[in-house]
Backbone as a ProteinNet text record, in pm:
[ID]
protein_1_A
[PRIMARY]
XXXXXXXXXXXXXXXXXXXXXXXXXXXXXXXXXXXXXXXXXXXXXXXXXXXXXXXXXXXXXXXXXXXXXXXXXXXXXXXXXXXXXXXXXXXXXXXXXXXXXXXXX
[TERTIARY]
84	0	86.8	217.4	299.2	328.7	419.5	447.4	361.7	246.7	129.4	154.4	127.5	132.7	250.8	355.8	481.2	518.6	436	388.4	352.1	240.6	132.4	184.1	317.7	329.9	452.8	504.7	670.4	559.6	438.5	408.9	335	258.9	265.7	360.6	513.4	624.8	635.2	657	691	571	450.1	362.2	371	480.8	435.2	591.8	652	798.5	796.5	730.1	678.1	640.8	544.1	453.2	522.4	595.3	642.1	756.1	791.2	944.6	965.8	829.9	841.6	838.1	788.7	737.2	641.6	552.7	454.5	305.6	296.3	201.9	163.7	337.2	280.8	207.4	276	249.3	122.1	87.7	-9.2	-205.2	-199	-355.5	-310.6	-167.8	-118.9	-25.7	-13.4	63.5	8.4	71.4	19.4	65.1	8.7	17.4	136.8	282.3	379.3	498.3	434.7	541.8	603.5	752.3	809.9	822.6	789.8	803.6	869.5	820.1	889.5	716.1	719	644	652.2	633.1	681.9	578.8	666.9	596.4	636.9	551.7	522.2	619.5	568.1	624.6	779	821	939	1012.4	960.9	986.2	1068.2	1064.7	1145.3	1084.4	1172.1	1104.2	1140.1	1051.3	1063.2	1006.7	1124.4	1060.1	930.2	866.5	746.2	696.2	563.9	528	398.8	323.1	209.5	161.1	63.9	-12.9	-177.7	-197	-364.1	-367.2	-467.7	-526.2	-684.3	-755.9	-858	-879.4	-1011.4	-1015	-1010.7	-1029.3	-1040.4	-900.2	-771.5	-653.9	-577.8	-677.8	-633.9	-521.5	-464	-321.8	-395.1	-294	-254.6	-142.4	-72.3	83.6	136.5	240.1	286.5	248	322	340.1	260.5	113.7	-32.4	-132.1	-141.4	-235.1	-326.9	-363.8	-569.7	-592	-512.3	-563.8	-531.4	-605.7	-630.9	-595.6	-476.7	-427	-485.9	-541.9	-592.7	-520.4	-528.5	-456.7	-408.4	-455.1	-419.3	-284.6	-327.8	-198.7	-116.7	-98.4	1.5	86.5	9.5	93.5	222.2	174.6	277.5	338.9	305	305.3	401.4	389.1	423.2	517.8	611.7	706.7	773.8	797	857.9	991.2	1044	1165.1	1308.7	1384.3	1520.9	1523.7	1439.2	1387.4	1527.8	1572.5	1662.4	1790.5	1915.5	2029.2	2183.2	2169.2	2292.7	2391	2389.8	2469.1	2537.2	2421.3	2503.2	2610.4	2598.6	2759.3	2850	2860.9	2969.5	3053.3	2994.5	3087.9	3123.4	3056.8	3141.6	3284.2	3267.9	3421	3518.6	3469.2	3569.6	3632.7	3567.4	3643.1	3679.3	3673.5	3760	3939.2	3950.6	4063.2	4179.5	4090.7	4163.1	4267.5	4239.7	4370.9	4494.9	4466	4554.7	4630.9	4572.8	4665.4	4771	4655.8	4809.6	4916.9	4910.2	5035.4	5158.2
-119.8	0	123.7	140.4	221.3	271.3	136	149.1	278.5	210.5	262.8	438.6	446	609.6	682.9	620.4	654.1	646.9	597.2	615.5	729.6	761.1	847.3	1022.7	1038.1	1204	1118.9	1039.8	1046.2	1062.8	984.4	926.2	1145.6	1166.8	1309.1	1394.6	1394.4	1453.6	1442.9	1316.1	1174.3	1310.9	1336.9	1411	1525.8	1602.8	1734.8	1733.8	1642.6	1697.5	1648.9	1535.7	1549.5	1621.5	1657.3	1779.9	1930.3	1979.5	2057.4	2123.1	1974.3	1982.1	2075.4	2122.3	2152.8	2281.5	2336.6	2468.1	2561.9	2449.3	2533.1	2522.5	2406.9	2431.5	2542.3	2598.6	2739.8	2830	2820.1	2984.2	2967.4	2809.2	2844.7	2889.3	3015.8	3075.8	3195.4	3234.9	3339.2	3442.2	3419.5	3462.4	3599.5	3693.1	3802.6	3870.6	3971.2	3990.4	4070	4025.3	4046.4	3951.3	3864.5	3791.1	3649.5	3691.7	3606.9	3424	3386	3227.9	3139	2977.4	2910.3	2769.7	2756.5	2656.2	2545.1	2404.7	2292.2	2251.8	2237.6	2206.4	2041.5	1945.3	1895.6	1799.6	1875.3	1868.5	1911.7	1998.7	1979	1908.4	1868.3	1798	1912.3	2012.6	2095	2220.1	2310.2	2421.1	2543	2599.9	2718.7	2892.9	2970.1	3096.5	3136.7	3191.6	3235.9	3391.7	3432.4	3530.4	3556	3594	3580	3723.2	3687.5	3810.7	3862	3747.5	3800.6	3671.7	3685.9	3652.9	3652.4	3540.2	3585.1	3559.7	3609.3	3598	3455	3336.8	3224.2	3150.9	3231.2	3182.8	3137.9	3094.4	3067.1	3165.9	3137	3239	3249.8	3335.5	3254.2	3354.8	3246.5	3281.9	3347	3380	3440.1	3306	3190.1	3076.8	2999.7	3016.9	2995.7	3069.2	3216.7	3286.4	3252.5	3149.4	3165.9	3016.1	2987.2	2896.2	2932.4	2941.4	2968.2	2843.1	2886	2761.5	2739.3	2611.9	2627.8	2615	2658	2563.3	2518.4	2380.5	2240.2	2184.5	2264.5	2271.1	2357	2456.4	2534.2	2480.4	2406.7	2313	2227.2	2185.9	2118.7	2130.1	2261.7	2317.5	2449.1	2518.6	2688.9	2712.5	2740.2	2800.7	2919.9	2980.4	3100.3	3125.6	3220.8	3196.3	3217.7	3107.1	3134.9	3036.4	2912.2	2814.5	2695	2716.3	2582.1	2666.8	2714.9	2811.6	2651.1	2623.1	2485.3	2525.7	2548.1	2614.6	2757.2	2887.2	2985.5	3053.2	2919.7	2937	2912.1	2806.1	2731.6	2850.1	2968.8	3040.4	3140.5	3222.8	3342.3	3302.1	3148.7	3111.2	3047.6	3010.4	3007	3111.8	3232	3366.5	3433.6	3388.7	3501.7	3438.9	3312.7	3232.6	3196.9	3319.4	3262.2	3386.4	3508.2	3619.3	3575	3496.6	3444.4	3372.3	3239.1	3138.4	3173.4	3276.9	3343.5	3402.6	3468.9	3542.5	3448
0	0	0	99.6	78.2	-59.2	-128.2	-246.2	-361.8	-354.9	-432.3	-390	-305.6	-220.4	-319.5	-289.1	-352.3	-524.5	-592.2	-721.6	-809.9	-732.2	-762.4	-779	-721.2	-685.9	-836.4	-805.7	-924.6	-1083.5	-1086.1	-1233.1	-1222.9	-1160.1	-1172.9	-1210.2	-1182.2	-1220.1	-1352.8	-1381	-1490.6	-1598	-1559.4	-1633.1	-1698	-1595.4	-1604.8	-1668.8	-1657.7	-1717.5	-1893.4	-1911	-2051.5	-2129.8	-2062.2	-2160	-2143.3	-2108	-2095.6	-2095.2	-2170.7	-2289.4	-2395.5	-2451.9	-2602.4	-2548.8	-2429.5	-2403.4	-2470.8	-2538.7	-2597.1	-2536.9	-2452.2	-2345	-2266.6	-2238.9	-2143.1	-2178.1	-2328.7	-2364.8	-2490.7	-2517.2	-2598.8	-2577.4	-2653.7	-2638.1	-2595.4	-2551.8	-2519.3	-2592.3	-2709	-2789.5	-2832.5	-2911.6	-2940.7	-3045.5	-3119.9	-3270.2	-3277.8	-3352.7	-3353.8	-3312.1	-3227.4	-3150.8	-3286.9	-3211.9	-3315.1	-3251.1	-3357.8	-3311.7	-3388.7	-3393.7	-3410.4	-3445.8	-3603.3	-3624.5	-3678	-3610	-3621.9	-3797.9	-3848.3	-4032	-4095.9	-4045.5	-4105.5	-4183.2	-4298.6	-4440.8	-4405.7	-4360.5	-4383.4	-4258.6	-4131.2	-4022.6	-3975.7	-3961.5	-3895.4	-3831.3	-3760.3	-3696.9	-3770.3	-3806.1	-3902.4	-3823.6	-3869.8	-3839.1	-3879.4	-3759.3	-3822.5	-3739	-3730.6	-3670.4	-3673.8	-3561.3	-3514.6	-3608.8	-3687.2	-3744.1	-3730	-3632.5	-3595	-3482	-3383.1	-3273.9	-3267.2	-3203.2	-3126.3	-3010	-2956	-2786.5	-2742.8	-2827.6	-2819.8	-2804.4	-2801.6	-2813.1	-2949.7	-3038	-3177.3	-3239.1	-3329	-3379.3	-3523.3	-3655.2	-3724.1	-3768.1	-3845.5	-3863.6	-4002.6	-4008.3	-4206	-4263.2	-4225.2	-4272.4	-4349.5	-4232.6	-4287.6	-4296.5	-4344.6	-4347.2	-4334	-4389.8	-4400.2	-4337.1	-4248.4	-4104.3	-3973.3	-3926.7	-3745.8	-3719.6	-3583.7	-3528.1	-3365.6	-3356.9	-3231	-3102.2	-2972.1	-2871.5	-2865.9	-2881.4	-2844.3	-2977.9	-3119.8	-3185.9	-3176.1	-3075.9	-3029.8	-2950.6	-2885	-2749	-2855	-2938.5	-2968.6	-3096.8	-3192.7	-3287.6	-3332.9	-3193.5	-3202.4	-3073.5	-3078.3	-2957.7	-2986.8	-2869.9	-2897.8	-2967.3	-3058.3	-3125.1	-3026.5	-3060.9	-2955.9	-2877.4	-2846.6	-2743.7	-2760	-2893.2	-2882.6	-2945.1	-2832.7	-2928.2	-2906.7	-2961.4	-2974.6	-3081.5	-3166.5	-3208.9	-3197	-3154.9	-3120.5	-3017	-2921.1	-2834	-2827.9	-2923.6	-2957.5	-3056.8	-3137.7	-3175.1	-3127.5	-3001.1	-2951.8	-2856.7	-2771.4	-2734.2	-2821.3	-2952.9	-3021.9	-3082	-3094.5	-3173.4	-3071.8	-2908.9	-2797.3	-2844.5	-2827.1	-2808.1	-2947.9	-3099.6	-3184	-3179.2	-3099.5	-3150.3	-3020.8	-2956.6	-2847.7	-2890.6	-2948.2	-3003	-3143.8	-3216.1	-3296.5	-3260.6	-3154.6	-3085.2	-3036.3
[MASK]
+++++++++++++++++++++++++++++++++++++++++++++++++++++++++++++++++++++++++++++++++++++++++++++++++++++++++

């Protein structure tokens, strides 16, 4: 019975740390006209710049990308993130260009 007790709060964690990987749970229905993002496409399996160009009170978006579809919620959650969410490549080059006028000297 212990056991069981001790389940129940980890498979909750186990929950909330899933869904809230992509970080588009937080912020989706909250977005706003201008904001720059990031839309997961499909077709090209990748994440593409995009930008919020209309809203309604309902949370729906829609984007440059797809003008003439309203994106709902529930495809924001796992669709739309804010731009800048994944930078893996851009640090790797400002410590390599501190250390190259050193090693020439």
């Amino acid at each position: 019975a212990g056991g069981a007790g001790y389940a129940s709060p980890s498979a909750g964690s186990l929950g909330s740390a899933a869904g809230g990987g992509a970080g588009g749970e937080a912020t989706a229905g909250a977005y706003k006209k201008g904001d720059a993002v990031e839309y997961y496409s499909v077709s090209h399996n990748d994440w593409l710049p995009a930008m919020i160009v209309n809203t309604d009170p309902s949370g729906r978006i829609v984007i440059d990308l797809k003008p003439n579809t309203w994106i709902t919620k529930d495809e924001q959650a796992s669709k739309v993130r804010m731009r800048g969410g994944v930078p893996s490549p851009a640090p790797a080059q400002p410590p390599a260009r501190a250390p190259s006028p050193r090693m020439q000297r």
